Coordinates of C-alpha atoms in Angstrom, one line a residue:
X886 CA 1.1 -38.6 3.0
X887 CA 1.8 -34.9 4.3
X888 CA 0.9 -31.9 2.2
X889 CA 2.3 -28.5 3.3
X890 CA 0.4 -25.4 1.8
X891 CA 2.2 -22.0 2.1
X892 CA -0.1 -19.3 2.6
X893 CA -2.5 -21.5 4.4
X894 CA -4.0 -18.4 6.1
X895 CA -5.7 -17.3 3.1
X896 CA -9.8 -16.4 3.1
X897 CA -9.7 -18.9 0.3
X898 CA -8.4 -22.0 1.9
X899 CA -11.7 -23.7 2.9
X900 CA -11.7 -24.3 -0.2
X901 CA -9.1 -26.2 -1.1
X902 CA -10.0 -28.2 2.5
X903 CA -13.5 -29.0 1.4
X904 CA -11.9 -30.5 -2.1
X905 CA -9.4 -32.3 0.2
X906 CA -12.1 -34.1 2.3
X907 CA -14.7 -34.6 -0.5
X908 CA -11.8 -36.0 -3.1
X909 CA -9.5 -38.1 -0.3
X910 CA -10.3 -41.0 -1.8
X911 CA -7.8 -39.6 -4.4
X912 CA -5.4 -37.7 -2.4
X913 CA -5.2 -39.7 1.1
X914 CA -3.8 -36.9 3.2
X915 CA -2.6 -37.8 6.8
X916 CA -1.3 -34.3 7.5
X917 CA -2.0 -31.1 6.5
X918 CA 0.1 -27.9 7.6
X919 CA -1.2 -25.2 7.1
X920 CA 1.5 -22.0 6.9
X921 CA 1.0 -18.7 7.2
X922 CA 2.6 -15.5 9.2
X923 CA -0.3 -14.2 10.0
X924 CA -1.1 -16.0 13.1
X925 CA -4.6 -14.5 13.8
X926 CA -6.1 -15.3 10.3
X927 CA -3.8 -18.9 10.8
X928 CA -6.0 -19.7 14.0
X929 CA -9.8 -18.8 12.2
X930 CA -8.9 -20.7 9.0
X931 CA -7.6 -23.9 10.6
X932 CA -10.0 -24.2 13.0
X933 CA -13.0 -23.9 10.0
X934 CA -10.2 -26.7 8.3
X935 CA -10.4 -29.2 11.3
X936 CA -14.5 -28.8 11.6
X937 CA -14.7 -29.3 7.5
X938 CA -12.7 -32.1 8.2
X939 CA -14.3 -33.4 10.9
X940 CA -18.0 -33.2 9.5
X941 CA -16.9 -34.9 6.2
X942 CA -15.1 -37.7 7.8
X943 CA -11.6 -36.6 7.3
X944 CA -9.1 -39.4 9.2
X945 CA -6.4 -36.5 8.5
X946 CA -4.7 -33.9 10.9
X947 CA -4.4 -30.7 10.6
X948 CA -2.2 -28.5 11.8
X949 CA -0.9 -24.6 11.7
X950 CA 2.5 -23.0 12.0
X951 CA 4.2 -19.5 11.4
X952 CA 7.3 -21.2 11.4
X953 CA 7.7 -22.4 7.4
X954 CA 10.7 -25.2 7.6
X955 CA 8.9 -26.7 10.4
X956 CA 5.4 -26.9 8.4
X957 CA 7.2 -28.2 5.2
X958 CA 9.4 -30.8 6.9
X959 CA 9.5 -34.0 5.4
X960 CA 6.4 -32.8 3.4
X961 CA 5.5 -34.9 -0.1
X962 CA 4.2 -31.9 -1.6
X963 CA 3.7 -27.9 -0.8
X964 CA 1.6 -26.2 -2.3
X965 CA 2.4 -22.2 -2.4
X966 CA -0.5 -19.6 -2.9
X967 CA 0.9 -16.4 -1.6
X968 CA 0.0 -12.8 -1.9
X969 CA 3.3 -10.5 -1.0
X970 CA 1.7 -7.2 0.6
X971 CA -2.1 -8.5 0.4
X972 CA -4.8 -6.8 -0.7
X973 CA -3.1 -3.6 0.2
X974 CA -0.3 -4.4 -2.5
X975 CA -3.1 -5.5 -4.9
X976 CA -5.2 -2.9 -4.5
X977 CA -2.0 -0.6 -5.6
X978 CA -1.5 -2.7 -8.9
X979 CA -5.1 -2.5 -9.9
X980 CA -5.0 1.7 -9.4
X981 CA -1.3 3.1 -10.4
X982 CA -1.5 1.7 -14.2
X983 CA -4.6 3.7 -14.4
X984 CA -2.7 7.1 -14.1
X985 CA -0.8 6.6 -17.6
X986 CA -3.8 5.3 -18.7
X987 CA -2.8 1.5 -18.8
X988 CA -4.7 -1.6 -17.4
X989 CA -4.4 -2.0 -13.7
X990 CA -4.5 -5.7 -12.8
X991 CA -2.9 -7.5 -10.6
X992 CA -1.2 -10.4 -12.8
X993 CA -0.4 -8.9 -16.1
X994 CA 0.9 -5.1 -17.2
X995 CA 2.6 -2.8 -14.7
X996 CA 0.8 -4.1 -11.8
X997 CA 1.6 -8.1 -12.9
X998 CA 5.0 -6.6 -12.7
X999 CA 4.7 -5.4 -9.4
X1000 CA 3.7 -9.0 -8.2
X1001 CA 6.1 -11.1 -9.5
X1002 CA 8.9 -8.3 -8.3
X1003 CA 8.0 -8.8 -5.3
X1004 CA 6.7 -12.5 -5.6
X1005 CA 9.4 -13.9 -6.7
X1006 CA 12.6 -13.5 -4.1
X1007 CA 10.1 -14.8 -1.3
X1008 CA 9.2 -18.0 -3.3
X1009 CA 12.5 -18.8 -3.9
X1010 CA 13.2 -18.3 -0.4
X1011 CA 10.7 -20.7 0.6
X1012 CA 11.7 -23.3 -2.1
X1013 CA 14.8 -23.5 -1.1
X1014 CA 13.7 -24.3 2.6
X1015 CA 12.0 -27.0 1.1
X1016 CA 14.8 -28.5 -0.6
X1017 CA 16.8 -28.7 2.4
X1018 CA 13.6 -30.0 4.5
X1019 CA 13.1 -32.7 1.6
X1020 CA 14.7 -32.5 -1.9
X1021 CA 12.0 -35.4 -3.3
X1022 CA 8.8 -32.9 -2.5
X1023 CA 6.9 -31.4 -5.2
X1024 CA 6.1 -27.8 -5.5
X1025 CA 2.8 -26.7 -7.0
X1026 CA 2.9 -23.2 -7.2
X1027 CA -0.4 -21.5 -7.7
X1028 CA 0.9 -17.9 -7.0
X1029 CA 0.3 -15.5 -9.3
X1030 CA 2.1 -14.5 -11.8
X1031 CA 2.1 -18.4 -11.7
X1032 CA 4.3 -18.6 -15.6
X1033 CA 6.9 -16.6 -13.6
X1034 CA 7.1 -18.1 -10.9
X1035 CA 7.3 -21.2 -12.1
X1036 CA 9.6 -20.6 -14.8
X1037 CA 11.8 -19.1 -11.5
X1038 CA 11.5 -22.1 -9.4
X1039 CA 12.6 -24.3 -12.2
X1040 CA 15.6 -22.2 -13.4
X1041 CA 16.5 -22.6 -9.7
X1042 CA 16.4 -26.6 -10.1
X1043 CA 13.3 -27.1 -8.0
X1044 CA 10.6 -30.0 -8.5
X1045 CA 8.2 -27.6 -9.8
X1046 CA 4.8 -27.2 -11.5
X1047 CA 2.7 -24.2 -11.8
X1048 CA -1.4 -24.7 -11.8
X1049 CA -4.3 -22.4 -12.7
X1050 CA -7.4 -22.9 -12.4
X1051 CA -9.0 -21.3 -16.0
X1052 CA -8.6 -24.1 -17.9
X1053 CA -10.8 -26.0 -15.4
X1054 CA -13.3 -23.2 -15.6
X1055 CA -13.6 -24.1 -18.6
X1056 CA -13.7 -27.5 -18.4
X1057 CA -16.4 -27.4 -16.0
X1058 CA -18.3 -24.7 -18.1
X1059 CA -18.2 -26.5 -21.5
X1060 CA -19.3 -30.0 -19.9
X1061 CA -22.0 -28.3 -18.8
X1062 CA -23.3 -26.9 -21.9
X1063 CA -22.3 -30.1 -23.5
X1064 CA -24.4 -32.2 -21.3
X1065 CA -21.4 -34.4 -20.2
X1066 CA -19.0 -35.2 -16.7
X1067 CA -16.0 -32.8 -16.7
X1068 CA -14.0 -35.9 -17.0
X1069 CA -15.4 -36.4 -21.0
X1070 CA -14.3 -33.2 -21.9
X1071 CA -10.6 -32.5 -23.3
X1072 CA -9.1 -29.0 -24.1
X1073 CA -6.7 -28.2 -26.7
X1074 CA -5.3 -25.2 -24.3
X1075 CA -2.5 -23.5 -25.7
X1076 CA -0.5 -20.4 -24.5
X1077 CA 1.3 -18.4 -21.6
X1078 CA -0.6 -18.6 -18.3
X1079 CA -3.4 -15.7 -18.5
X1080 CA -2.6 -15.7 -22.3
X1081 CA -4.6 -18.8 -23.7
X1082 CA -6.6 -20.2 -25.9
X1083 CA -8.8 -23.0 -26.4
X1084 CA -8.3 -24.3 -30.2
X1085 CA -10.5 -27.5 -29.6
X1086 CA -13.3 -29.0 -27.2
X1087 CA -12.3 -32.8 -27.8
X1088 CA -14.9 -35.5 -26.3
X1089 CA -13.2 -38.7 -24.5
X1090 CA -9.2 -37.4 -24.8
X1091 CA -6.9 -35.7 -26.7
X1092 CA -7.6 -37.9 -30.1
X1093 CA -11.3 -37.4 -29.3
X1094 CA -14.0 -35.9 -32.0
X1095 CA -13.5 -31.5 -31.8
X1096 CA -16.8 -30.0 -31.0
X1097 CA -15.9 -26.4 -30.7
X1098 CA -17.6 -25.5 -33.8
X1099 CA -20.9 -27.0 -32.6
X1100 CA -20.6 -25.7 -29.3
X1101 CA -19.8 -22.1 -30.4
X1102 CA -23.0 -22.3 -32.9
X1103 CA -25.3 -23.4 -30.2
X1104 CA -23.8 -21.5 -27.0
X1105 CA -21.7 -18.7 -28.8
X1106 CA -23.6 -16.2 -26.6
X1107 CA -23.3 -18.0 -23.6
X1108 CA -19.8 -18.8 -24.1
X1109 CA -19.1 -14.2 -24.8
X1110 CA -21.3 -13.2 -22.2
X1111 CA -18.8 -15.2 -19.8
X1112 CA -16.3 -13.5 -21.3
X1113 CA -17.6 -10.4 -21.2
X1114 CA -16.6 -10.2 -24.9
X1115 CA -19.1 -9.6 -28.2
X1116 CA -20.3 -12.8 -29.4
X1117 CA -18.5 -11.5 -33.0
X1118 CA -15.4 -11.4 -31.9
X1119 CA -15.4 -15.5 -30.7
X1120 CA -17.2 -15.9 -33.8
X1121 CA -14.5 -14.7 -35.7
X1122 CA -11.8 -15.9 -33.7
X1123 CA -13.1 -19.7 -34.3
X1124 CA -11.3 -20.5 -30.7
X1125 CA -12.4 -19.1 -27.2
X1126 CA -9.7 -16.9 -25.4
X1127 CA -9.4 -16.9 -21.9
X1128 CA -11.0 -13.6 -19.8
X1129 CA -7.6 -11.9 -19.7
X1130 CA -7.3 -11.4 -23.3
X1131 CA -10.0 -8.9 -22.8
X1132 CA -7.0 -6.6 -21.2
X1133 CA -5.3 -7.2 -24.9
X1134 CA -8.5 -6.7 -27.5
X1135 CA -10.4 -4.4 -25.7
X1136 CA -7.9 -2.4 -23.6
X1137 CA -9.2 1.0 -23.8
X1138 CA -12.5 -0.1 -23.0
X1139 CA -11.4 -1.7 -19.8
X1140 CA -9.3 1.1 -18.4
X1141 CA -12.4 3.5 -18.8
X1142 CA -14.6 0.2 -17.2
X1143 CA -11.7 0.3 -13.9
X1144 CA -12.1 4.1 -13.8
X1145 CA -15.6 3.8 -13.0
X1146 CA -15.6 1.0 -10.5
X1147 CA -13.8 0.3 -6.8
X1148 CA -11.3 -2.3 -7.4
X1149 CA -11.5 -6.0 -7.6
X1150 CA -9.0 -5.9 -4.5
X1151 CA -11.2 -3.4 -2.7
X1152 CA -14.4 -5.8 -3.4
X1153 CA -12.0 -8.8 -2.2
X1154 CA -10.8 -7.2 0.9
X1155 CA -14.4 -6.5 1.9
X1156 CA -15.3 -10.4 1.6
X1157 CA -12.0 -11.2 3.3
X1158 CA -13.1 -9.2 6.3
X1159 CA -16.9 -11.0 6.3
X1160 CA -15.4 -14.3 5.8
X1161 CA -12.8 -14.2 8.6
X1162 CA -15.8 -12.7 10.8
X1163 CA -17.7 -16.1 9.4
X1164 CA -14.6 -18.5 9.9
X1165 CA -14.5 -17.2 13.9
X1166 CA -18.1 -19.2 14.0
X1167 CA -17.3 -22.4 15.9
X1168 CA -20.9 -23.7 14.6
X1169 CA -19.5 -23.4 11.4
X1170 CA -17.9 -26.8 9.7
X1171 CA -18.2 -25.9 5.8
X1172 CA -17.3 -23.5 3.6
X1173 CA -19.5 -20.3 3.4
X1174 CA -21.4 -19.5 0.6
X1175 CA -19.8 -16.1 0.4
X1176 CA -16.5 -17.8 -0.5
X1177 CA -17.7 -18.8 -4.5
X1178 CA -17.3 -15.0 -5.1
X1179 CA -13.7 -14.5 -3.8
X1180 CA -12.7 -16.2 -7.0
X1181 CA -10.3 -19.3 -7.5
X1182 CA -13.4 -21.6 -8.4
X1183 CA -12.4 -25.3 -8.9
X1184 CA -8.8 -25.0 -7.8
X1185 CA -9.4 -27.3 -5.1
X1186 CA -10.5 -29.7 -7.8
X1187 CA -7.4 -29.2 -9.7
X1188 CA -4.8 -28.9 -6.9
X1189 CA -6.0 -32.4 -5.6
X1190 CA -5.8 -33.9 -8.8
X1191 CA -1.8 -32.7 -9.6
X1192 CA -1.1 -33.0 -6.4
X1193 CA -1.9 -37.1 -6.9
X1194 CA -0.7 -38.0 -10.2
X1195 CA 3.0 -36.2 -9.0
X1196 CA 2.4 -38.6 -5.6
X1197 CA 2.1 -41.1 -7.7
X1198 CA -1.7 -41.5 -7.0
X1199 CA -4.9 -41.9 -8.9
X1200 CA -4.7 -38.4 -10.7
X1201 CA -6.2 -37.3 -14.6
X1202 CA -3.6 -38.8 -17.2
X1203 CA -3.8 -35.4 -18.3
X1204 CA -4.1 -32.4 -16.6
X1205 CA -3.5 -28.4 -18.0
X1206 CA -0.1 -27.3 -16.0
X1207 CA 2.3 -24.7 -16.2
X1208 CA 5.8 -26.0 -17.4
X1209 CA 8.6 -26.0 -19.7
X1210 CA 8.0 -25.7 -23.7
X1211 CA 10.7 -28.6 -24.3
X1212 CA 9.8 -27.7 -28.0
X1213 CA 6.1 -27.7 -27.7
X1214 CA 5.8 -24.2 -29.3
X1215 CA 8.8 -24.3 -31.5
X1216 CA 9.0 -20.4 -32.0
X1217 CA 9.8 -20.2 -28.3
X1218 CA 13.0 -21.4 -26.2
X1219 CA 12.8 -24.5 -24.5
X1220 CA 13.5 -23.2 -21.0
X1221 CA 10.4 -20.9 -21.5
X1222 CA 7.0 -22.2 -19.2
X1223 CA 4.2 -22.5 -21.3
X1224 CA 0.3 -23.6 -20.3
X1225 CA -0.8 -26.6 -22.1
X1226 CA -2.4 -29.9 -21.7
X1227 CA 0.4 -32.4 -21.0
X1228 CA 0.8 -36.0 -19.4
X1229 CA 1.5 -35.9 -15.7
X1230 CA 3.3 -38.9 -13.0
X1231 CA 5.4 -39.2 -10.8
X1232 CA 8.5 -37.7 -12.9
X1233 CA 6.3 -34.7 -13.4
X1234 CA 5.0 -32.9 -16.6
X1235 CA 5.2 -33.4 -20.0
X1236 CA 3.2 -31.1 -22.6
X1237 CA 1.6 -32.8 -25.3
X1238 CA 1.9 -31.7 -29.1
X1239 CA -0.4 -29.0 -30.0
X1240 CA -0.8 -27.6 -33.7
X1241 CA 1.1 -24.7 -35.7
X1242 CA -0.4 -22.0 -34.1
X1243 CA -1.7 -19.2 -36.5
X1244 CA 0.3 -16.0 -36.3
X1245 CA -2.2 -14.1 -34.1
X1246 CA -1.8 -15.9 -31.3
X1247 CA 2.1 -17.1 -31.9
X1248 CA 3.0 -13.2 -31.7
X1249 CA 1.5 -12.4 -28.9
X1250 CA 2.6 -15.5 -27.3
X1251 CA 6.3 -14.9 -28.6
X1252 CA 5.9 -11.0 -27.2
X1253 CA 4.3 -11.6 -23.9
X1254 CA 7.5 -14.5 -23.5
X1255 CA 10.3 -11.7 -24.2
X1256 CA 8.2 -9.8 -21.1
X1257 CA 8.4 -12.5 -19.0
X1258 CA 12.0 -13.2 -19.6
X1259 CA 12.8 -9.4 -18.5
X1260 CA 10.1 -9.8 -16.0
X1261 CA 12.2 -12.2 -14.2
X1262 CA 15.4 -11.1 -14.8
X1263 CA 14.3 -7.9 -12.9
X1264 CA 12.9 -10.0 -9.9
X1265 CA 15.4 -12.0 -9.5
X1266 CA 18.6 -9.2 -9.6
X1267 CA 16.9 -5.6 -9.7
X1268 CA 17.6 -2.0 -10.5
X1269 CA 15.3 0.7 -12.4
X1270 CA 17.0 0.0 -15.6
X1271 CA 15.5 -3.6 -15.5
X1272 CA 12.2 -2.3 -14.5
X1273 CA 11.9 -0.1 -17.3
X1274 CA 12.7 -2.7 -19.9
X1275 CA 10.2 -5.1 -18.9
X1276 CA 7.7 -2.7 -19.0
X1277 CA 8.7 -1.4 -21.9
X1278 CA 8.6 -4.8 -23.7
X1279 CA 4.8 -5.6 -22.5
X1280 CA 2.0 -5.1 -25.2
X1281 CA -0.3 -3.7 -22.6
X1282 CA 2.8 -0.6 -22.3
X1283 CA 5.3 -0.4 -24.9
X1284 CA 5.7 3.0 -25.0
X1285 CA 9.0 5.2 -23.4
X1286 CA 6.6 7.5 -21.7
X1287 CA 4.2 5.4 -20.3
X1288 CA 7.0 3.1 -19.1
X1289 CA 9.2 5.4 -17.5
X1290 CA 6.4 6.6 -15.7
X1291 CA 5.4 3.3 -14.6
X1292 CA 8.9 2.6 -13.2
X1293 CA 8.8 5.1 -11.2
X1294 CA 5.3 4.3 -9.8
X1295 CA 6.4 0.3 -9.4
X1296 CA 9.2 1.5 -7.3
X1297 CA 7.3 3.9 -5.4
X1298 CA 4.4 1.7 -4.7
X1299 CA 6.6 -0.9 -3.9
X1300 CA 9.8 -0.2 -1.9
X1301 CA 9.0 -2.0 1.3
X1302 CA 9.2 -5.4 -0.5
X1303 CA 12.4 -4.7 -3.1
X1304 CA 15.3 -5.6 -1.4
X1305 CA 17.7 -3.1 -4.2
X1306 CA 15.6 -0.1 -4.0

């Protein structure tokens, strides 16, 4: 088996190495390519990737390349986790909003926008170069905005699933304050990526007992504090949202938090530099303890676990993707990519039913969706016009001041990487 990942030169790819070697038993890798243009952060990470192989026992070979149809050839699966401009670009989405007074982050608002405009041309690139290397390969795409980008690369006809890793954060979290293993522990995890919900805790599968309610009454402030939300509002709610509705409920109160504060990319690029200082050890043969806070935590976990059930391996029946509705949420179209538990093999993902969703979340659901559909129409063909309207559609703008000025600023910020300005 041969995996390809695409931005294999990221700080955080130790990561997904040590899951690799401590999970092969699940996903028996011979080859790994790792791919990256950045040939001096390329050479630190895979040699820290060969020595975490080595140390754990690894049979499989790694190996790096700048050059991508080479490192996808006759890959089964490639796994993408880019960042278009870096933490330069990042650090730009995060601050611009901030000027007109709206949320600055880097996958949803004005500066989500930003991403995906100049995410999504590059993936599409790449995809297609994997097509022509090998039209049966998968494509797990855990770039951010990952509902975008995997709504793109399936309008384009690609073998396509998107993957985040919040739903195994919560997985992970809940089992713990349930006392169980991970693998116990079912979610009813409905919504957009970065717009979810968890409407049940479900021991044993998805017709298991719900012990939300329980769990809320015994660990309701443990469950807020991690959301960095007041324990009323989950109270109220019934259901716990993910992090990034905080941008929606409390927006106000986050801008005037991001005023205060450097950015996350700032923090991020200061770890990247330590790390990469770090990876340059050649006594070191695991991943640094630095590397928890750079964020991602348990995508390793996940990634090996889609990557096997699509190969056809020994991979969770049912695991929380990125895909198309196919009628799941019947308010929406069917060509819209929705987050949700579903059944996952070799022919890919299929969501399973969820319930009628109450109105509170079906709205914002429906609005973020009408977003993303402008969203993507502006990556994928351009012009101001475009720009404005997406903008102007999002719930975290939706004002003609604020989004004409937030054009302007998303084209400014951003010219280098959009082909039509």
């Amino acid at each position: 088996m041969k995996l390809a990942v695409v931005g294999g030169g990221s700080t955080y790819t130790p990561e997904l190495i040590d899951g690799f070697a401590r999970l092969r038993d699940t996903l028996p890798i011979e080859e790994l390519v790792l791919v990256d243009p950045a040939a001096d952060r390329l050479e630190l990470v895979g040699g820290l990737a060969r020595r975490i192989f080595a140390k754990q026992g690894h049979p499989g070979v790694i190996r790096t390349t700048s050059d991508v149809d080479a490192g996808v050839a006759d890959a089964d699966a490639v796994l993408l986790q880019l960042r278009v401009g870096g933490q330069a670009a990042r650090n730009q989405d995060e601050t611009w909003p901030l000027d007109c007074g709206c949320v600055g982050q880097e996958t949803t608002g004005a500066g989500g926008l930003a991403k995906a405009l100049r995410t999504v041309p590059v993936v599409l690139d790449i995809a297609e170069r994997v097509r022509r290397a090998n039209p049966n390969a998968w494509i797990i795409d855990f770039t951010n905005p990952v509902g975008i980008v995997t709504r793109a690369l399936l309008q384009a006809g690609h073998k396509a699933v998107g993957l985040c890793n919040v739903a195994i954060g919560f997985q992970r979290k809940f089992a713990k304050l349930l006392d169980v293993t991970p693998s116990q522990v079912h979610l009813d995890h409905v919504g957009l990526n970065h717009l979810t919900w968890e409407l049940g805790v479900r021991l044993g599968g998805p017709e298991g007992e719900n012990v939300l309610p329980g769990l809320l009454a015994e660990h309701g402030d443990a469950v807020a504090d991690d959301l960095h939300m007041p324990r009323e509002v989950v109270d109220r709610l019934g259901v716990v949202p993910s992090y990034y509705l905080r941008y929606y409920y409390q927006h106000d109160k986050v801008v005037e938090e991001l005023r205060t504060k450097p950015s996350r990319a700032s923090q991020v690029a200061e770890m990247e530099r330590q790390l990469l200082e770090m990876y340059g050890d050649p006594a070191l043969d695991e991943k640094p303890e630095l590397l928890a806070k750079r964020g991602g935590a348990f995508y390793s976990e996940a990634a090996v676990d889609l990557a096997a059930s699509l190969l056809g391996g020994g991979g969770s029946p049912y695991q929380v993707v990125n895909t198309y509705n196919n009628g799941t949420l019947p308010f929406l179209p069917d060509d819209a990519v929705i987050e949700v538990q579903a059944a996952v093999d070799g022919k890919g993902a299929r969501p399973l039913p969820v319930p009628t969703l109450d109105p509170l979340y079906a709205g914002l659901i429906a609005n973020v969706t009408a977003y993303e559909d402008l969203a993507l129409d502006a990556a994928l063909r351009g012009g101001r016009d475009r720009v404005f309207k997406a903008l102007l559609a999002h719930p975290l703008v939706g004002q003609l001041t604020y989004a004409e000025q937030l054009t302007d600023q998303l084209i400014a910020h951003n010219r280098e990487h959009l082909a039509w300005a």
